[in-house]
Short mmCIF file of C-alpha atoms in Angstrom, two decimals:
data_model
loop_
_atom_site.label_atom_id
_atom_site.label_comp_id
_atom_site.label_asym_id
_atom_site.label_seq_id
_atom_site.Cartn_x
_atom_site.Cartn_y
_atom_site.Cartn_z
CA MET W 395 -47.61 297.66 76.69
CA THR W 396 -47.09 298.86 80.35
CA GLN W 397 -44.01 298.18 82.26
CA SER W 398 -45.45 296.14 84.80
CA THR W 399 -47.34 294.06 81.88
CA GLU W 400 -43.88 293.66 80.06
CA ASN W 401 -42.46 292.65 83.55
CA SER W 402 -44.87 289.89 83.92
CA VAL W 403 -44.61 288.48 80.53
CA GLN W 404 -40.63 288.51 80.92
CA SER W 405 -41.31 286.70 84.33
CA ARG W 406 -43.22 283.83 82.93
CA ARG W 407 -41.14 283.38 79.96
CA ASN W 408 -38.51 280.32 79.91
CA HIS W 409 -34.83 281.68 80.05
CA ALA W 410 -33.45 278.86 77.79
CA SER W 411 -35.72 278.84 75.00
CA GLY W 412 -37.58 282.32 75.22
CA ARG W 413 -41.18 280.54 75.39
CA PRO W 414 -43.64 281.77 77.75
CA VAL W 415 -43.78 279.10 80.92
CA ASP W 416 -47.03 277.93 81.48
CA PRO W 417 -47.78 278.71 85.34
CA ASP W 418 -49.15 275.24 84.99
CA PRO W 419 -46.81 272.67 85.00
CA SER W 420 -49.17 269.93 84.40
CA ARG W 421 -50.05 271.43 81.47
CA GLU W 422 -46.32 271.27 80.14
CA ARG W 423 -45.97 268.12 81.45
CA ALA W 424 -49.07 266.97 78.87
CA ILE W 425 -46.82 269.13 76.31
CA GLU W 426 -43.77 266.61 76.83
CA HIS W 427 -46.23 263.50 77.06
CA ILE W 428 -47.49 263.94 73.15
CA HIS W 429 -44.32 264.90 72.04
CA ALA W 430 -42.79 261.94 73.62
CA HIS W 431 -45.42 259.64 72.42
CA ALA W 432 -45.32 261.10 69.27
CA GLU W 433 -41.27 260.60 69.13
CA ARG W 434 -41.87 256.89 70.17
CA ILE W 435 -44.47 255.70 67.00
CA LYS W 436 -42.27 257.92 64.75
CA GLN W 437 -39.27 255.63 65.56
CA ARG W 438 -41.20 252.58 65.76
CA GLU W 439 -42.58 253.99 61.60
CA LEU W 440 -39.23 254.73 60.81
CA GLU W 441 -37.53 251.49 61.47
CA THR W 442 -40.49 249.46 60.15
CA ALA W 443 -40.17 251.43 57.12
CA PHE W 444 -36.51 251.15 56.65
CA THR W 445 -36.65 247.06 56.89
CA LYS W 446 -39.19 247.00 54.66
CA LEU W 447 -37.24 248.94 52.09
CA GLY W 448 -33.96 247.41 52.68
CA ASN W 449 -35.11 244.06 51.76
CA GLN W 450 -35.95 245.43 48.86
CA GLY W 451 -32.66 246.42 47.55
CA ASN W 452 -29.85 249.23 48.54
CA LEU W 453 -31.44 252.40 50.53
CA THR W 454 -28.53 254.99 49.93
CA GLU W 455 -28.14 257.14 53.05
CA SER W 456 -29.39 260.30 51.18
CA GLN W 457 -33.15 258.57 50.70
CA ARG W 458 -32.81 257.30 54.53
CA GLU W 459 -32.58 261.06 55.29
CA ILE W 460 -35.30 262.20 53.07
CA ILE W 461 -37.62 259.79 54.88
CA ALA W 462 -36.61 260.37 58.38
CA ASP W 463 -36.75 264.36 57.72
CA MET W 464 -40.64 263.33 56.07
CA ALA W 465 -41.68 261.64 59.42
CA ASP W 466 -39.95 264.67 61.61
CA THR W 467 -42.21 267.08 59.72
CA LEU W 468 -45.13 265.27 60.21
CA VAL W 469 -44.68 265.05 63.74
CA THR W 470 -44.33 268.39 64.49
CA GLU W 471 -47.22 269.44 61.95
CA LEU W 472 -49.26 267.03 64.02
CA VAL W 473 -48.26 267.47 67.59
CA ALA W 474 -48.00 271.88 66.87
CA PRO W 475 -52.39 272.38 67.10
CA PRO W 476 -52.60 270.33 70.87
CA THR W 477 -49.51 272.04 71.86
CA GLN W 478 -50.12 275.58 70.96
CA SER W 479 -54.08 275.07 72.37
CA LEU W 480 -52.20 273.85 75.93
CA ARG W 481 -49.93 276.34 75.79
CA ASN W 482 -52.19 279.03 75.64
CA ALA W 483 -55.03 277.69 77.64
CA ARG W 484 -55.20 280.18 80.85
CA SER W 485 -58.27 278.45 82.55
CA GLU W 486 -58.34 277.15 85.56
CA ASP W 487 -60.05 273.95 84.34
CA ARG W 488 -57.64 271.09 83.39
CA SER W 489 -60.48 268.82 80.91
CA ASP W 490 -58.02 270.50 78.01
CA VAL W 491 -55.36 268.61 79.52
CA GLN W 492 -57.36 265.10 80.10
CA THR W 493 -58.55 265.68 76.68
CA ALA W 494 -55.27 265.91 74.61
CA LEU W 495 -53.16 263.19 76.55
CA LYS W 496 -56.52 261.14 75.59
CA LEU W 497 -56.35 262.07 71.98
CA PHE W 498 -52.15 262.14 71.18
CA ASP W 499 -50.80 259.65 74.07
CA PRO W 500 -53.63 257.38 76.00
CA ASP W 501 -50.37 255.69 77.66
CA SER W 502 -49.94 258.39 79.82
CA LEU W 503 -53.03 257.99 81.39
CA SER W 504 -53.05 254.58 82.39
CA ASN W 505 -49.26 255.08 83.85
CA GLY W 506 -51.36 257.05 86.37
CA GLU W 507 -49.44 260.48 85.10
#
């Protein structure tokens, strides 16, 4: 890698996380919406599951942690592909952002974001 290429790559990196910073903030904003939407669904479904399981008997803290860890893993695995696709996109075309939001956070489109 040449020095100018290395400097260019480094200048696009987020200093806090070391991840490349997308020069198009709408892609990063779409990623934030997707993750927030997935987190809301996860929390809602965990509450439902814990309520149902709690009604059947005592659910130990260890069991709650196992279920919560599983939910975290599912969310992480499901949002990873669209996140990577958006971060790796370099075209000026914004259709990828709209498609990702339609698929993974349709509510954000109706909110005008």
